[in-house]
Amino acid sequence: MARTPDYPVPALEKGLDILEALAAAAVPQSLADLAVLLKRSRNELFRMLNCLERRGYVTRDPVSAKYSLSLKLYTLAHGHDFADKMVQAARMPMQQLTERFRESCHLSIMDRGSLLVIAQQESPERVRLSIEVGALFEAERTASGRILLAFQDDPVPSGLSKVLETIRRAGVSIAESETIEGVRDVAVLVGTPESGMTAALAVTRLLRRGERVNDTALIEGMRAAALEITRSLGLL
């Protein structure tokens, strides 16, 4: 195997040295600890640590001021794997859901505070809605985002707390679309909050003239699909 060419990038190597040192350490490290361990000055390490902290790769204890790794590297390493498994498990249940209710559905996850659409299944009807895979939305302004926020431990805006509590109790998020008039969004949770693997399965219903909307049967079908996906992932 050919040897990788050596093109030194001192700043990058310094950052990687810090990450590797924190990963190998059994306990959080102070700036002085890292300076001794890496044989570098405090000044040059401080600027790099500040950058890593700002980007979310390391955290600093507010009392001891010691540094430790965050879970961001883990999340980056496993994010695509998680999304791929979720999409694979959801493919058939989503197809069956659209065939039964004749409405498009899509699957979304949280991605750094935003809602990311990772899969969609179009309705077989000639007039239908389509949500672009890869699209990002403000989580707080969508039914899918709100159900994911309702079941996470992270702090939420105070104005949403009552809304999210209602969603948590009901186990479903229903709202008129905030972006398209004449559309109702219905979303249920996929996965389990305990596992840290969750997604939102959502149906975007076109409110047709003269049609009486009854979400009961749709919600039951969506919950059954969400349960099937969750079981396929081995989370139940």
CSV table of C-alpha atoms in Angstrom, one decimal:
chain,number,residue,atom,x,y,z
A,1,MET,CA,0.0,0.0,0.0
A,2,ALA,CA,1.3,3.4,-1.0
A,3,ARG,CA,2.3,5.7,1.9
A,4,THR,CA,0.1,8.7,2.5
A,5,PRO,CA,2.0,11.9,1.6
A,6,ASP,CA,3.0,13.9,4.7
A,7,TYR,CA,1.7,17.5,4.4
A,8,PRO,CA,1.8,19.0,7.9
A,9,VAL,CA,-1.1,21.1,9.1
A,10,PRO,CA,0.0,22.3,12.5
A,11,ALA,CA,-3.2,23.9,13.7
A,12,LEU,CA,-5.3,20.8,12.7
A,13,GLU,CA,-2.8,18.5,14.3
A,14,LYS,CA,-2.9,20.5,17.5
A,15,GLY,CA,-6.7,20.2,17.7
A,16,LEU,CA,-6.5,16.5,17.0
A,17,ASP,CA,-3.9,16.1,19.7
A,18,ILE,CA,-6.2,17.7,22.2
A,19,LEU,CA,-9.2,15.5,21.2
A,20,GLU,CA,-7.1,12.4,21.4
A,21,ALA,CA,-5.7,13.4,24.8
A,22,LEU,CA,-9.2,14.1,26.2
A,23,ALA,CA,-10.5,10.8,24.8
A,24,ALA,CA,-7.6,8.9,26.4
A,25,ALA,CA,-8.0,10.6,29.8
A,26,ALA,CA,-10.0,8.9,32.5
A,27,VAL,CA,-11.1,12.2,34.0
A,28,PRO,CA,-11.6,15.8,32.8
A,29,GLN,CA,-8.3,17.7,32.2
A,30,SER,CA,-7.4,21.3,33.1
A,31,LEU,CA,-5.5,23.6,30.7
A,32,ALA,CA,-2.4,23.0,32.8
A,33,ASP,CA,-2.9,19.3,32.6
A,34,LEU,CA,-3.1,19.4,28.8
A,35,ALA,CA,-0.1,21.7,28.5
A,36,VAL,CA,2.1,19.2,30.4
A,37,LEU,CA,0.6,16.2,28.6
A,38,LEU,CA,1.0,17.6,25.1
A,39,LYS,CA,4.2,19.6,25.8
A,40,ARG,CA,2.7,22.8,24.5
A,41,SER,CA,2.2,26.3,26.0
A,42,ARG,CA,-1.0,27.2,27.7
A,43,ASN,CA,-1.6,30.1,25.4
A,44,GLU,CA,-1.6,28.1,22.2
A,45,LEU,CA,-3.8,25.4,23.7
A,46,PHE,CA,-6.2,27.9,25.2
A,47,ARG,CA,-7.1,29.3,21.8
A,48,MET,CA,-7.6,25.9,20.3
A,49,LEU,CA,-9.7,24.7,23.3
A,50,ASN,CA,-11.8,27.9,22.9
A,51,CYS,CA,-12.5,27.0,19.3
A,52,LEU,CA,-13.3,23.3,20.1
A,53,GLU,CA,-15.6,24.4,22.9
A,54,ARG,CA,-17.4,26.9,20.7
A,55,ARG,CA,-17.9,24.3,18.0
A,56,GLY,CA,-19.3,21.8,20.6
A,57,TYR,CA,-16.5,19.2,20.5
A,58,VAL,CA,-15.4,19.8,24.1
A,59,THR,CA,-17.2,21.0,27.2
A,60,ARG,CA,-15.8,22.9,30.1
A,61,ASP,CA,-17.0,22.5,33.7
A,62,PRO,CA,-18.2,25.8,35.0
A,63,VAL,CA,-16.8,25.2,38.5
A,64,SER,CA,-13.5,23.4,37.9
A,65,ALA,CA,-12.9,24.8,34.4
A,66,LYS,CA,-11.7,21.4,33.3
A,67,TYR,CA,-12.3,20.1,29.8
A,68,SER,CA,-13.8,16.9,28.6
A,69,LEU,CA,-15.1,15.5,25.2
A,70,SER,CA,-18.7,16.1,24.3
A,71,LEU,CA,-20.8,13.6,22.4
A,72,LYS,CA,-20.5,15.5,19.1
A,73,LEU,CA,-17.9,13.2,17.6
A,74,TYR,CA,-20.0,10.2,18.5
A,75,THR,CA,-23.0,11.8,16.9
A,76,LEU,CA,-21.2,12.7,13.8
A,77,ALA,CA,-19.8,9.1,13.5
A,78,HIS,CA,-23.1,7.5,14.0
A,79,GLY,CA,-25.5,10.0,12.5
A,80,HIS,CA,-25.5,8.6,9.0
A,81,ASP,CA,-25.7,5.0,10.2
A,82,PHE,CA,-28.7,5.8,12.4
A,83,ALA,CA,-30.5,7.7,9.6
A,84,ASP,CA,-29.8,4.9,7.1
A,85,LYS,CA,-31.2,2.2,9.4
A,86,MET,CA,-34.2,4.4,10.2
A,87,VAL,CA,-34.9,4.9,6.4
A,88,GLN,CA,-34.5,1.2,5.7
A,89,ALA,CA,-36.8,0.1,8.5
A,90,ALA,CA,-39.4,2.7,7.5
A,91,ARG,CA,-39.6,2.0,3.7
A,92,MET,CA,-42.3,-0.7,3.7
A,93,PRO,CA,-44.5,0.7,6.6
A,94,MET,CA,-44.5,4.1,4.9
A,95,GLN,CA,-45.5,2.6,1.6
A,96,GLN,CA,-48.3,0.7,3.1
A,97,LEU,CA,-49.5,3.8,5.0
A,98,THR,CA,-49.7,5.8,1.8
A,99,GLU,CA,-51.5,3.0,-0.1
A,100,ARG,CA,-54.1,2.8,2.7
A,101,PHE,CA,-54.8,6.5,3.3
A,102,ARG,CA,-53.8,7.9,-0.1
A,103,GLU,CA,-51.8,10.7,1.5
A,104,SER,CA,-48.1,11.4,1.3
A,105,CYS,CA,-45.9,10.8,4.4
A,106,HIS,CA,-42.4,11.6,5.4
A,107,LEU,CA,-39.8,10.8,8.1
A,108,SER,CA,-37.7,13.4,9.9
A,109,ILE,CA,-35.0,13.6,12.5
A,110,MET,CA,-33.4,16.4,14.6
A,111,ASP,CA,-30.2,17.6,13.1
A,112,ARG,CA,-28.3,20.2,15.2
A,113,GLY,CA,-31.5,21.9,16.3
A,114,SER,CA,-33.3,21.8,12.9
A,115,LEU,CA,-35.7,19.3,11.5
A,116,LEU,CA,-34.2,17.2,8.7
A,117,VAL,CA,-36.4,15.2,6.3
A,118,ILE,CA,-34.7,11.8,5.6
A,119,ALA,CA,-37.4,9.9,3.7
A,120,GLN,CA,-40.7,10.5,2.0
A,121,GLN,CA,-43.3,8.3,0.3
A,122,GLU,CA,-45.6,10.1,-2.2
A,123,SER,CA,-49.4,9.4,-2.3
A,124,PRO,CA,-50.6,7.4,-5.3
A,125,GLU,CA,-53.2,10.2,-6.0
A,126,ARG,CA,-52.6,12.4,-9.0
A,127,VAL,CA,-52.9,15.5,-6.8
A,128,ARG,CA,-50.5,15.1,-3.9
A,129,LEU,CA,-48.0,16.9,-1.7
A,130,SER,CA,-44.3,16.1,-1.8
A,131,ILE,CA,-41.7,17.0,0.9
A,132,GLU,CA,-38.1,17.1,-0.4
A,133,VAL,CA,-35.7,14.7,1.2
A,134,GLY,CA,-32.8,16.7,2.7
A,135,ALA,CA,-35.0,19.7,3.4
A,136,LEU,CA,-34.4,21.5,6.7
A,137,PHE,CA,-37.2,23.2,8.7
A,138,GLU,CA,-37.5,25.1,12.0
A,139,ALA,CA,-38.4,22.4,14.4
A,140,GLU,CA,-40.6,24.6,16.5
A,141,ARG,CA,-42.8,25.5,13.6
A,142,THR,CA,-43.7,22.0,12.4
A,143,ALA,CA,-45.8,19.2,13.7
A,144,SER,CA,-42.9,16.8,13.3
A,145,GLY,CA,-40.4,19.0,15.1
A,146,ARG,CA,-42.8,19.7,18.0
A,147,ILE,CA,-43.3,16.0,18.7
A,148,LEU,CA,-39.6,15.4,18.7
A,149,LEU,CA,-39.0,18.3,21.0
A,150,ALA,CA,-41.8,17.0,23.3
A,151,PHE,CA,-39.9,13.8,23.9
A,152,GLN,CA,-36.3,15.2,24.3
A,153,ASP,CA,-34.6,16.2,27.5
A,154,ASP,CA,-33.1,19.4,26.1
A,155,PRO,CA,-34.5,22.8,27.3
A,156,VAL,CA,-37.3,24.2,25.1
A,157,PRO,CA,-38.5,27.8,24.6
A,158,SER,CA,-40.9,28.8,27.5
A,159,GLY,CA,-43.6,29.7,25.0
A,160,LEU,CA,-43.7,26.1,23.8
A,161,SER,CA,-43.7,24.2,27.1
A,162,LYS,CA,-47.5,23.9,27.4
A,163,VAL,CA,-47.9,22.9,23.8
A,164,LEU,CA,-45.2,20.3,24.1
A,165,GLU,CA,-46.7,18.9,27.3
A,166,THR,CA,-50.1,18.5,25.5
A,167,ILE,CA,-48.4,16.7,22.7
A,168,ARG,CA,-46.5,14.5,25.1
A,169,ARG,CA,-49.7,13.4,26.8
A,170,ALA,CA,-51.6,12.8,23.6
A,171,GLY,CA,-48.7,11.1,21.8
A,172,VAL,CA,-49.5,12.9,18.6
A,173,SER,CA,-48.8,16.3,17.1
A,174,ILE,CA,-51.6,17.8,14.9
A,175,ALA,CA,-51.5,21.3,13.4
A,176,GLU,CA,-52.5,23.3,10.4
A,177,SER,CA,-49.5,23.8,8.3
A,178,GLU,CA,-47.7,27.1,9.0
A,179,THR,CA,-46.2,27.2,5.5
A,180,ILE,CA,-49.0,26.0,3.2
A,181,GLU,CA,-52.7,26.9,3.5
A,182,GLY,CA,-55.2,24.1,3.3
A,183,VAL,CA,-52.8,21.5,4.7
A,184,ARG,CA,-53.0,19.7,8.0
A,185,ASP,CA,-49.9,18.0,9.4
A,186,VAL,CA,-50.2,14.9,11.7
A,187,ALA,CA,-47.0,13.5,13.3
A,188,VAL,CA,-46.3,10.6,15.6
A,189,LEU,CA,-43.1,9.4,17.3
A,190,VAL,CA,-40.9,6.6,16.0
A,191,GLY,CA,-38.3,5.0,18.2
A,192,THR,CA,-37.9,5.4,21.9
A,193,PRO,CA,-36.6,8.5,23.9
A,194,GLU,CA,-34.7,6.1,26.2
A,195,SER,CA,-32.6,4.8,23.4
A,196,GLY,CA,-31.9,8.3,22.0
A,197,MET,CA,-33.1,7.1,18.6
A,198,THR,CA,-36.2,8.9,17.6
A,199,ALA,CA,-37.8,10.2,14.4
A,200,ALA,CA,-41.1,11.7,13.5
A,201,LEU,CA,-43.5,10.0,11.0
A,202,ALA,CA,-45.7,12.6,9.5
A,203,VAL,CA,-48.6,12.8,7.1
A,204,THR,CA,-49.4,16.0,5.2
A,205,ARG,CA,-53.2,16.0,4.5
A,206,LEU,CA,-54.6,18.1,1.8
A,207,LEU,CA,-57.9,19.6,3.1
A,208,ARG,CA,-60.2,19.0,0.0
A,209,ARG,CA,-63.4,20.9,-0.5
A,210,GLY,CA,-66.5,19.3,1.0
A,211,GLU,CA,-64.4,16.5,2.7
A,212,ARG,CA,-65.1,15.9,6.4
A,213,VAL,CA,-61.7,15.4,8.1
A,214,ASN,CA,-61.5,12.6,10.7
A,215,ASP,CA,-57.9,12.0,11.9
A,216,THR,CA,-58.8,9.0,14.2
A,217,ALA,CA,-58.3,6.2,11.7
A,218,LEU,CA,-55.2,7.9,10.2
A,219,ILE,CA,-53.6,8.3,13.6
A,220,GLU,CA,-54.2,4.7,14.5
A,221,GLY,CA,-52.6,3.7,11.2
A,222,MET,CA,-49.6,6.0,11.7
A,223,ARG,CA,-49.1,4.6,15.2
A,224,ALA,CA,-49.1,1.1,13.9
A,225,ALA,CA,-46.6,2.0,11.2
A,226,ALA,CA,-44.4,3.8,13.8
A,227,LEU,CA,-44.6,0.7,16.1
A,228,GLU,CA,-43.5,-1.6,13.2
A,229,ILE,CA,-40.6,0.7,12.4
A,230,THR,CA,-39.5,0.8,16.0
A,231,ARG,CA,-39.7,-3.0,16.3
A,232,SER,CA,-37.7,-3.4,13.1
A,233,LEU,CA,-34.9,-1.2,14.7
A,234,GLY,CA,-34.8,-3.6,17.7
A,235,LEU,CA,-35.9,-0.9,20.1
A,236,LEU,CA,-38.9,-2.8,21.5
